[in-house]
Amino acid sequence: MSTTVTSPDHELQADFDALIEAEQRIEPRDWMPEAYRKTLIRQISQHAHSEIIGMQPEANWITRAPSLKRKAILMAKVQDEAGHGLYLYSAAQTLGIARDTMTEQLIEGRARYSSIFNYPTPTWADMGAIGWLVDGAAICNQVPLCRASYGPYGRAMVRICKEESFHQRQGFEILLELA
């Protein structure tokens, strides 16, 4: 008679795989493979960095916006983007990485962000294009993340996507008015 002995790690992996297969969420206190944790940290921190870096071209336009109404709208958008970065940094922190570490990785060039934010924004129309096109493209990429297998990331993405949808409409309206 042969008995199969399963290791605790094998059982944990099987439980993890079953949760993923059932499209359930993995929560911070759940066991997860180290490769999954590392991939999430990289993805979420890159996303957080992109939100923080992405608000900078727009923040530079707050004092130059064409009206008081536009300044107020742009300030609200910049605040939203900063909040998105903070939600995402918090989600990454639940995986065991410190916010200071993520920031150091960004500053030292060991972490990445979306390169679209390296392009200059010399005109007010660029603010409309960022809102309509860049935020619009981000929505296409980010809506599926609302169903992310990692709970804190998926929940953050639900709120972020709602706000990004509003930013896209603002950008369209800027370009429509300019046209």
Coordinates of N, CA, C and O in Angstrom, one line a residue:
M1 N 0.8 -1.2 0.0 CA 0.0 0.0 0.0 C 0.9 1.2 0.0 O 1.8 1.4 0.8
S2 N 0.6 2.1 -0.9 CA 1.4 3.3 -1.1 C 0.7 4.5 -0.6 O -0.5 4.7 -0.8
T3 N 1.3 5.3 0.2 CA 0.7 6.6 0.6 C 1.4 7.8 0.0 O 2.6 7.8 -0.1
T4 N 0.6 8.7 -0.4 CA 1.2 9.9 -0.9 C 1.3 11.0 0.2 O 0.3 11.3 0.8
V5 N 2.4 11.5 0.4 CA 2.6 12.5 1.4 C 2.7 13.9 0.6 O 3.5 14.0 -0.3
T6 N 1.9 14.8 1.0 CA 2.0 16.1 0.4 C 2.6 17.1 1.4 O 2.3 17.0 2.6
S7 N 3.4 17.9 0.9 CA 4.1 18.9 1.7 C 3.1 20.1 2.0 O 2.2 20.3 1.3
P8 N 3.4 20.8 3.1 CA 2.5 22.0 3.4 C 2.6 23.0 2.3 O 1.5 23.6 1.9
D9 N 3.7 23.2 1.7 CA 3.8 24.1 0.5 C 3.0 23.7 -0.6 O 2.4 24.5 -1.3
H10 N 3.0 22.4 -0.9 CA 2.2 21.9 -2.0 C 0.7 22.1 -1.7 O -0.1 22.5 -2.6
E11 N 0.3 21.9 -0.5 CA -1.1 22.1 -0.1 C -1.5 23.6 -0.2 O -2.6 24.0 -0.7
L12 N -0.6 24.5 0.2 CA -0.8 25.9 0.1 C -0.9 26.4 -1.3 O -1.8 27.2 -1.7
Q13 N 0.0 25.8 -2.2 CA -0.1 26.1 -3.6 C -1.4 25.7 -4.2 O -2.0 26.4 -5.0
A14 N -1.8 24.5 -3.8 CA -3.1 23.9 -4.3 C -4.3 24.8 -3.9 O -5.2 25.1 -4.7
D15 N -4.3 25.3 -2.6 CA -5.3 26.2 -2.2 C -5.3 27.5 -2.9 O -6.4 28.0 -3.3
F16 N -4.1 28.0 -3.1 CA -4.0 29.3 -3.9 C -4.5 29.1 -5.3 O -5.3 29.9 -5.8
D17 N -4.1 28.0 -6.0 CA -4.5 27.7 -7.3 C -6.0 27.6 -7.4 O -6.7 28.1 -8.4
A18 N -6.6 27.0 -6.4 CA -8.1 26.8 -6.4 C -8.8 28.1 -6.3 O -9.8 28.4 -6.9
L19 N -8.3 29.1 -5.4 CA -8.9 30.4 -5.3 C -8.8 31.1 -6.7 O -9.8 31.8 -7.1
I20 N -7.7 31.1 -7.3 CA -7.5 31.7 -8.6 C -8.5 31.1 -9.6 O -9.1 31.8 -10.4
E21 N -8.5 29.8 -9.7 CA -9.4 29.1 -10.6 C -10.9 29.5 -10.4 O -11.6 29.6 -11.4
A22 N -11.2 29.7 -9.1 CA -12.6 30.0 -8.8 C -12.9 31.5 -9.0 O -14.0 32.0 -8.6
E23 N -11.9 32.2 -9.4 CA -11.9 33.7 -9.6 C -12.3 34.4 -8.3 O -13.0 35.4 -8.3
Q24 N -11.7 33.9 -7.2 CA -11.8 34.5 -5.9 C -10.6 35.5 -5.7 O -9.6 35.4 -6.5
R25 N -10.7 36.3 -4.8 CA -9.6 37.3 -4.5 C -8.6 36.7 -3.5 O -9.0 36.1 -2.5
I26 N -7.4 37.0 -3.8 CA -6.3 36.8 -2.8 C -6.2 38.0 -1.9 O -6.2 39.1 -2.4
E27 N -6.2 37.8 -0.6 CA -6.1 38.9 0.3 C -4.7 39.0 1.0 O -4.0 38.0 0.9
P28 N -4.4 40.1 1.6 CA -3.0 40.3 2.1 C -2.5 39.2 3.0 O -1.4 38.8 3.0
R29 N -3.4 38.6 3.8 CA -3.0 37.6 4.8 C -3.0 36.2 4.2 O -2.6 35.2 4.9
D30 N -3.5 36.0 3.0 CA -3.5 34.7 2.4 C -2.1 34.4 1.9 O -1.3 35.2 1.6
W31 N -1.8 33.1 1.9 CA -0.5 32.6 1.4 C -0.5 32.8 -0.1 O -1.6 32.7 -0.8
M32 N 0.6 33.2 -0.6 CA 0.8 33.4 -2.1 C 2.2 33.0 -2.4 O 3.1 33.2 -1.6
P33 N 2.4 32.5 -3.7 CA 3.7 32.2 -4.1 C 4.6 33.5 -4.2 O 4.1 34.6 -4.5
E34 N 5.8 33.4 -3.9 CA 6.7 34.5 -3.9 C 6.8 35.2 -5.3 O 6.8 36.4 -5.4
A35 N 6.7 34.4 -6.4 CA 6.8 35.0 -7.7 C 5.5 35.9 -7.9 O 5.6 36.9 -8.6
Y36 N 4.4 35.4 -7.4 CA 3.1 36.2 -7.5 C 3.3 37.5 -6.8 O 3.0 38.6 -7.3
R37 N 3.8 37.5 -5.6 CA 4.0 38.7 -4.7 C 4.9 39.6 -5.4 O 4.7 40.8 -5.5
K38 N 6.1 39.2 -5.9 CA 7.0 40.0 -6.6 C 6.4 40.7 -7.8 O 6.7 41.9 -8.1
T39 N 5.7 39.9 -8.6 CA 5.1 40.5 -9.8 C 4.0 41.5 -9.5 O 4.0 42.6 -10.1
L40 N 3.3 41.3 -8.4 CA 2.3 42.3 -8.0 C 3.0 43.6 -7.5 O 2.6 44.7 -7.9
I41 N 4.0 43.4 -6.7 CA 4.8 44.6 -6.3 C 5.3 45.4 -7.4 O 5.1 46.6 -7.5
R42 N 5.9 44.7 -8.4 CA 6.4 45.4 -9.6 C 5.3 46.1 -10.4 O 5.4 47.3 -10.7
Q43 N 4.2 45.4 -10.6 CA 3.1 46.0 -11.4 C 2.4 47.2 -10.6 O 2.2 48.2 -11.2
I44 N 2.1 46.9 -9.4 CA 1.4 48.0 -8.6 C 2.2 49.2 -8.4 O 1.8 50.3 -8.5
S45 N 3.5 49.0 -8.1 CA 4.4 50.1 -7.9 C 4.6 50.9 -9.2 O 4.6 52.1 -9.1
Q46 N 4.7 50.2 -10.3 CA 4.9 50.9 -11.6 C 3.6 51.7 -11.9 O 3.7 52.9 -12.3
H47 N 2.5 51.2 -11.6 CA 1.2 51.9 -11.8 C 1.1 53.1 -10.8 O 0.8 54.2 -11.3
A48 N 1.5 52.9 -9.6 CA 1.5 54.1 -8.6 C 2.5 55.2 -9.1 O 2.1 56.3 -9.1
H49 N 3.7 54.8 -9.5 CA 4.6 55.7 -10.0 C 4.1 56.5 -11.2 O 4.3 57.7 -11.3
S50 N 3.4 55.8 -12.1 CA 2.8 56.5 -13.3 C 1.8 57.5 -12.9 O 1.7 58.6 -13.5
E51 N 1.0 57.2 -11.9 CA 0.0 58.2 -11.4 C 0.7 59.4 -10.8 O 0.2 60.5 -11.1
I52 N 1.7 59.2 -10.1 CA 2.4 60.4 -9.4 C 3.2 61.2 -10.5 O 3.0 62.4 -10.5
I53 N 3.9 60.5 -11.3 CA 4.7 61.2 -12.4 C 3.7 61.9 -13.4 O 3.9 63.0 -13.9
G54 N 2.6 61.2 -13.6 CA 1.6 61.6 -14.6 C 0.9 62.9 -14.2 O 0.4 63.7 -15.1
M55 N 0.8 63.2 -13.0 CA 0.2 64.5 -12.6 C 1.1 65.7 -12.7 O 0.6 66.8 -12.8
Q56 N 2.3 65.5 -12.9 CA 3.3 66.6 -13.0 C 3.1 67.5 -14.2 O 3.1 68.7 -14.0
P57 N 2.9 67.0 -15.4 CA 2.7 67.9 -16.5 C 1.4 68.7 -16.4 O 1.4 69.9 -16.7
E58 N 0.4 68.1 -15.8 CA -0.8 68.8 -15.5 C -0.7 69.8 -14.4 O -1.2 71.0 -14.5
A59 N 0.0 69.5 -13.4 CA 0.2 70.4 -12.3 C 0.9 71.7 -12.8 O 0.7 72.8 -12.3
N60 N 1.8 71.5 -13.7 CA 2.5 72.7 -14.3 C 1.6 73.7 -15.0 O 1.9 74.8 -15.2
W61 N 0.4 73.2 -15.4 CA -0.6 74.0 -16.1 C -1.6 74.7 -15.2 O -2.4 75.5 -15.6
I62 N -1.6 74.4 -13.9 CA -2.6 75.0 -13.0 C -2.6 76.5 -13.0 O -3.6 77.1 -13.2
T63 N -1.4 77.1 -13.0 CA -1.3 78.5 -12.9 C -1.5 79.2 -14.3 O -1.8 80.4 -14.4
R64 N -1.5 78.3 -15.4 CA -1.6 78.9 -16.7 C -2.9 78.5 -17.4 O -3.1 78.8 -18.6
A65 N -3.8 77.8 -16.7 CA -5.1 77.4 -17.3 C -5.8 78.6 -17.7 O -5.7 79.7 -17.1
P66 N -6.6 78.5 -18.8 CA -7.3 79.7 -19.4 C -8.3 80.4 -18.6 O -8.7 81.5 -18.9
S67 N -8.8 79.8 -17.5 CA -9.9 80.5 -16.7 C -9.8 79.9 -15.3 O -9.2 78.9 -15.0
L68 N -10.5 80.6 -14.4 CA -10.6 80.2 -13.0 C -11.2 78.8 -12.9 O -10.8 77.9 -12.2
K69 N -12.3 78.6 -13.7 CA -13.0 77.3 -13.7 C -12.0 76.2 -14.2 O -12.0 75.1 -13.5
R70 N -11.2 76.5 -15.2 CA -10.3 75.4 -15.7 C -9.2 75.2 -14.6 O -8.8 74.0 -14.5
K71 N -8.8 76.2 -13.9 CA -7.8 76.0 -12.9 C -8.3 75.1 -11.8 O -7.7 74.1 -11.3
A72 N -9.6 75.3 -11.4 CA -10.2 74.5 -10.3 C -10.4 73.1 -10.8 O -10.1 72.1 -10.0
I73 N -10.8 72.9 -12.0 CA -11.0 71.5 -12.6 C -9.6 70.8 -12.6 O -9.5 69.6 -12.2
L74 N -8.6 71.5 -13.1 CA -7.3 70.9 -13.2 C -6.7 70.6 -11.8 O -6.1 69.5 -11.6
M75 N -6.9 71.5 -10.8 CA -6.5 71.2 -9.5 C -7.1 69.9 -8.9 O -6.5 69.1 -8.3
A76 N -8.4 69.8 -9.2 CA -9.1 68.6 -8.7 C -8.6 67.3 -9.4 O -8.4 66.3 -8.7
K77 N -8.3 67.4 -10.7 CA -7.7 66.3 -11.4 C -6.4 65.9 -10.8 O -6.1 64.7 -10.6
V78 N -5.5 66.9 -10.6 CA -4.2 66.6 -10.0 C -4.3 65.9 -8.7 O -3.6 65.0 -8.3
Q79 N -5.3 66.4 -7.9 CA -5.5 65.8 -6.5 C -6.0 64.4 -6.7 O -5.5 63.5 -5.9
D80 N -6.8 64.1 -7.7 CA -7.3 62.8 -7.9 C -6.1 61.9 -8.3 O -6.0 60.7 -7.8
E81 N -5.3 62.3 -9.2 CA -4.1 61.5 -9.6 C -3.2 61.2 -8.4 O -2.7 60.1 -8.3
A82 N -3.0 62.2 -7.6 CA -2.2 61.9 -6.4 C -2.8 60.9 -5.5 O -2.2 60.0 -5.0
G83 N -4.1 61.0 -5.4 CA -4.9 60.0 -4.6 C -4.7 58.6 -5.2 O -4.6 57.6 -4.5
H84 N -4.8 58.5 -6.5 CA -4.6 57.2 -7.2 C -3.3 56.6 -6.8 O -3.2 55.4 -6.5
G85 N -2.2 57.4 -6.9 CA -0.9 56.9 -6.5 C -0.9 56.4 -5.1 O -0.3 55.4 -4.8
L86 N -1.5 57.2 -4.2 CA -1.6 56.8 -2.8 C -2.3 55.5 -2.6 O -1.9 54.6 -1.8
Y87 N -3.5 55.3 -3.3 CA -4.2 54.0 -3.1 C -3.3 52.9 -3.6 O -3.3 51.8 -2.9
L88 N -2.6 53.1 -4.7 CA -1.8 52.0 -5.2 C -0.6 51.7 -4.4 O -0.2 50.5 -4.2
Y89 N 0.0 52.8 -3.8 CA 1.2 52.5 -2.9 C 0.7 51.7 -1.7 O 1.3 50.8 -1.2
S90 N -0.5 52.1 -1.2 CA -1.1 51.4 -0.1 C -1.3 49.9 -0.4 O -1.1 49.0 0.4
A91 N -1.9 49.6 -1.6 CA -2.1 48.3 -2.0 C -0.8 47.5 -2.1 O -0.7 46.3 -1.6
A92 N 0.3 48.1 -2.6 CA 1.6 47.5 -2.7 C 2.1 47.2 -1.3 O 2.8 46.2 -1.0
Q93 N 1.9 48.2 -0.4 CA 2.4 48.0 1.0 C 1.8 46.8 1.7 O 2.5 46.1 2.5
T94 N 0.6 46.4 1.3 CA 0.0 45.2 1.9 C 0.8 43.9 1.5 O 0.6 42.9 2.1
L95 N 1.7 44.0 0.5 CA 2.5 42.9 0.0 C 3.9 42.9 0.7 O 4.7 42.0 0.4
G96 N 4.1 43.8 1.6 CA 5.3 43.8 2.4 C 6.4 44.7 2.0 O 7.5 44.6 2.5
I97 N 6.2 45.6 1.1 CA 7.2 46.6 0.6 C 6.8 47.9 1.2 O 5.7 48.3 1.2
A98 N 7.8 48.6 1.7 CA 7.6 50.0 2.2 C 7.5 51.0 1.1 O 8.1 50.9 0.1
R99 N 6.7 52.0 1.4 CA 6.5 53.1 0.4 C 7.9 53.8 0.1 O 8.2 54.1 -1.0
D100 N 8.7 54.0 1.2 CA 10.0 54.6 1.0 C 10.9 53.8 0.0 O 11.6 54.3 -0.8
T101 N 10.8 52.5 0.1 CA 11.5 51.6 -0.8 C 11.1 51.8 -2.2 O 11.9 51.9 -3.1
M102 N 9.8 51.8 -2.4 CA 9.3 52.0 -3.8 C 9.7 53.4 -4.3 O 10.1 53.5 -5.5
T103 N 9.7 54.4 -3.5 CA 10.1 55.7 -3.9 C 11.6 55.7 -4.3 O 12.0 56.3 -5.3
E104 N 12.4 55.1 -3.5 CA 13.8 55.0 -3.7 C 14.1 54.3 -5.1 O 14.9 54.7 -5.9
Q105 N 13.3 53.2 -5.3 CA 13.5 52.5 -6.6 C 13.2 53.4 -7.8 O 13.9 53.3 -8.8
L106 N 12.2 54.2 -7.6 CA 11.8 55.1 -8.7 C 12.9 56.2 -8.9 O 13.3 56.4 -10.1
I107 N 13.3 56.8 -7.9 CA 14.3 57.8 -8.0 C 15.7 57.3 -8.5 O 16.3 58.0 -9.4
E108 N 16.0 56.1 -8.1 CA 17.3 55.5 -8.6 C 17.2 54.9 -10.0 O 18.2 54.4 -10.5
G109 N 16.0 54.9 -10.6 CA 15.8 54.3 -11.9 C 15.6 52.8 -11.9 O 15.7 52.2 -13.0
R110 N 15.4 52.2 -10.7 CA 15.3 50.7 -10.7 C 13.8 50.3 -10.8 O 13.5 49.2 -11.0
A111 N 12.9 51.3 -10.8 CA 11.5 51.1 -11.0 C 11.1 52.0 -12.2 O 11.7 53.0 -12.5
R112 N 10.0 51.6 -12.9 CA 9.6 52.3 -14.1 C 8.2 53.0 -13.9 O 7.5 52.8 -12.9
Y113 N 7.9 53.9 -14.8 CA 6.6 54.5 -14.9 C 6.3 54.6 -16.4 O 7.2 54.4 -17.2
S114 N 5.1 55.0 -16.7 CA 4.7 55.1 -18.1 C 5.4 56.3 -18.8 O 5.4 57.4 -18.3
S115 N 6.1 55.9 -19.9 CA 7.0 56.9 -20.6 C 6.2 58.0 -21.3 O 6.8 59.1 -21.6
I116 N 4.9 57.9 -21.4 CA 4.1 59.0 -22.1 C 4.2 60.3 -21.3 O 4.1 61.4 -21.9
F117 N 4.5 60.2 -20.0 CA 4.6 61.4 -19.2 C 6.0 62.2 -19.4 O 6.2 63.2 -18.8
N118 N 6.9 61.6 -20.2 CA 8.1 62.3 -20.5 C 8.0 63.3 -21.7 O 8.9 64.1 -21.9
Y119 N 6.9 63.3 -22.4 CA 6.7 64.2 -23.5 C 6.3 65.6 -23.0 O 5.5 65.7 -22.0
P120 N 6.7 66.7 -23.7 CA 6.4 68.0 -23.2 C 4.9 68.4 -23.4 O 4.3 67.8 -24.3
T121 N 4.4 69.3 -22.6 CA 3.0 69.8 -22.7 C 3.0 71.3 -22.9 O 2.6 72.0 -22.0
P122 N 3.4 71.8 -24.1 CA 3.6 73.2 -24.3 C 2.3 74.0 -24.4 O 2.3 75.2 -24.3
T123 N 1.2 73.3 -24.7 CA -0.1 74.1 -25.0 C -1.2 73.6 -24.1 O -1.2 72.4 -23.6
W124 N -2.2 74.4 -24.0 CA -3.4 74.0 -23.2 C -4.1 72.8 -23.9 O -4.7 71.9 -23.2
A125 N -4.0 72.7 -25.2 CA -4.6 71.6 -25.9 C -4.0 70.3 -25.5 O -4.6 69.2 -25.5
D126 N -2.7 70.3 -25.0 CA -2.1 69.1 -24.5 C -2.8 68.6 -23.3 O -2.9 67.4 -23.1
M127 N -3.4 69.5 -22.5 CA -4.1 69.0 -21.3 C -5.4 68.3 -21.8 O -5.8 67.3 -21.2
G128 N -6.0 68.8 -22.8 CA -7.2 68.1 -23.4 C -6.8 66.7 -23.9 O -7.5 65.7 -23.7
A129 N -5.7 66.7 -24.6 CA -5.2 65.4 -25.2 C -4.9 64.4 -24.2 O -5.2 63.2 -24.3
I130 N -4.2 64.9 -23.1 CA -3.9 63.9 -22.0 C -5.2 63.4 -21.4 O -5.3 62.1 -21.2
G131 N -6.1 64.2 -21.1 CA -7.4 63.8 -20.5 C -8.1 62.8 -21.4 O -8.5 61.7 -21.0
W132 N -8.3 63.2 -22.7 CA -9.1 62.4 -23.6 C -8.4 61.2 -24.0 O -9.0 60.1 -24.0
L133 N -7.2 61.3 -24.5 CA -6.5 60.2 -25.1 C -5.7 59.3 -24.2 O -5.8 58.1 -24.2
V134 N -4.9 60.0 -23.4 CA -4.0 59.2 -22.4 C -4.9 58.6 -21.3 O -4.8 57.4 -21.1
D135 N -5.8 59.3 -20.7 CA -6.6 58.8 -19.7 C -7.6 57.7 -20.3 O -7.9 56.7 -19.7
G136 N -8.0 58.0 -21.6 CA -8.9 57.1 -22.3 C -8.2 55.7 -22.5 O -8.8 54.7 -22.3
A137 N -6.9 55.8 -22.9 CA -6.2 54.6 -23.1 C -5.9 53.9 -21.8 O -6.0 52.6 -21.7
A138 N -5.7 54.6 -20.8 CA -5.5 54.0 -19.4 C -6.7 53.3 -19.0 O -6.6 52.2 -18.5
I139 N -7.9 53.8 -19.3 CA -9.1 53.2 -18.9 C -9.2 51.8 -19.6 O -9.6 50.8 -19.0
C140 N -8.9 51.8 -20.9 CA -9.0 50.5 -21.6 C -8.1 49.5 -21.0 O -8.4 48.3 -20.9
N141 N -6.9 49.9 -20.5 CA -6.0 48.9 -19.8 C -6.4 48.6 -18.4 O -6.1 47.5 -17.9
Q142 N -7.1 49.6 -17.7 CA -7.3 49.4 -16.3 C -8.6 48.8 -15.9 O -8.7 48.2 -14.8
V143 N -9.6 48.9 -16.7 CA -10.9 48.3 -16.4 C -10.8 46.8 -16.1 O -11.3 46.4 -15.1
P144 N -10.0 46.0 -16.9 CA -9.9 44.6 -16.5 C -9.2 44.4 -15.1 O -9.4 43.4 -14.5
L145 N -8.4 45.4 -14.7 CA -7.8 45.3 -13.4 C -8.7 45.4 -12.2 O -8.4 45.0 -11.1
C146 N -9.9 45.9 -12.5 CA -11.0 45.9 -11.4 C -11.3 44.5 -11.0 O -11.8 44.3 -9.9
R147 N -11.0 43.5 -11.8 CA -11.2 42.1 -11.5 C -9.9 41.4 -11.1 O -9.8 40.1 -11.2
A148 N -8.9 42.1 -10.8 CA -7.6 41.6 -10.4 C -7.8 40.5 -9.3 O -8.6 40.6 -8.4
S149 N -6.9 39.5 -9.4 CA -7.0 38.5 -8.4 C -6.5 38.9 -7.0 O -6.9 38.3 -6.0
Y150 N -5.8 40.0 -6.9 CA -5.3 40.5 -5.6 C -6.3 41.6 -5.2 O -6.5 42.6 -5.8
G151 N -7.0 41.3 -4.1 CA -8.1 42.1 -3.6 C -7.8 43.6 -3.5 O -8.6 44.4 -4.0
P152 N -6.8 44.0 -2.7 CA -6.5 45.4 -2.6 C -6.3 46.2 -3.9 O -6.7 47.3 -4.0
Y153 N -5.7 45.5 -4.8 CA -5.5 46.1 -6.2 C -6.8 46.3 -6.9 O -7.1 47.3 -7.4
G154 N -7.6 45.2 -6.9 CA -8.8 45.3 -7.7 C -9.8 46.3 -7.1 O -10.4 47.1 -7.8
R155 N -9.8 46.4 -5.8 CA -10.7 47.4 -5.1 C -10.3 48.8 -5.4 O -11.1 49.7 -5.6
A156 N -8.9 49.0 -5.4 CA -8.4 50.4 -5.7 C -8.8 50.7 -7.1 O -9.1 51.9 -7.4
M157 N -8.7 49.8 -8.0 CA -8.9 50.0 -9.4 C -10.4 50.4 -9.7 O -10.6 51.2 -10.6
V158 N -11.3 49.9 -9.0 CA -12.7 50.3 -9.2 C -12.9 51.8 -9.0 O -13.4 52.5 -9.8
R159 N -12.3 52.3 -7.9 CA -12.4 53.8 -7.7 C -11.6 54.6 -8.7 O -12.1 55.6 -9.2
I160 N -10.4 54.1 -9.0 CA -9.6 54.8 -9.9 C -10.2 54.9 -11.3 O -10.2 55.9 -11.9
C161 N -10.8 53.8 -11.8 CA -11.4 53.8 -13.1 C -12.6 54.7 -13.2 O -12.8 55.4 -14.2
K162 N -13.4 54.8 -12.1 CA -14.5 55.8 -12.1 C -14.0 57.2 -12.2 O -14.5 58.0 -13.0
E163 N -12.9 57.5 -11.5 CA -12.4 58.9 -11.6 C -11.7 59.1 -12.9 O -11.8 60.2 -13.5
E164 N -11.0 58.1 -13.5 CA -10.3 58.3 -14.8 C -11.4 58.5 -15.9 O -11.1 59.3 -16.8
S165 N -12.5 57.9 -15.8 CA -13.6 58.1 -16.7 C -14.0 59.6 -16.7 O -14.3 60.2 -17.8
F166 N -14.1 60.2 -15.6 CA -14.5 61.6 -15.5 C -13.4 62.4 -16.1 O -13.6 63.4 -16.8
H167 N -12.1 62.1 -15.9 CA -11.0 62.8 -16.4 C -11.0 62.8 -17.9 O -10.7 63.8 -18.6
Q168 N -11.4 61.6 -18.5 CA -11.4 61.5 -19.9 C -12.5 62.4 -20.5 O -12.3 63.1 -21.5
R169 N -13.6 62.5 -19.8 CA -14.7 63.4 -20.3 C -14.3 64.9 -20.2 O -14.6 65.7 -21.1
Q170 N -13.5 65.2 -19.2 CA -13.0 66.6 -19.0 C -12.0 66.9 -20.2 O -12.1 68.0 -20.8
G171 N -11.2 66.0 -20.5 CA -10.2 66.2 -21.6 C -11.0 66.3 -23.0 O -10.6 67.2 -23.8
F172 N -12.0 65.5 -23.2 CA -12.7 65.6 -24.4 C -13.4 67.0 -24.5 O -13.4 67.7 -25.6
E173 N -13.9 67.5 -23.4 CA -14.6 68.8 -23.4 C -13.6 69.9 -23.6 O -14.0 70.9 -24.3
I174 N -12.4 69.8 -23.1 CA -11.4 70.8 -23.4 C -11.1 70.9 -24.9 O -11.1 72.0 -25.5
L175 N -10.9 69.7 -25.5 CA -10.6 69.7 -27.0 C -11.8 70.1 -27.8 O -11.7 70.8 -28.8
L176 N -13.0 69.8 -27.4 CA -14.2 70.2 -28.1 C -14.4 71.7 -28.0 O -14.7 72.3 -29.1
E177 N -14.1 72.3 -26.9 CA -14.2 73.7 -26.7 C -13.1 74.4 -27.6 O -13.4 75.4 -28.3
L178 N -11.9 73.9 -27.7 CA -10.9 74.5 -28.5 C -11.2 74.3 -30.0 O -10.8 75.2 -30.8
A179 N -11.8 73.2 -30.3 CA -12.2 73.0 -31.8 C -13.2 74.0 -32.2 O -13.3 74.5 -33.3

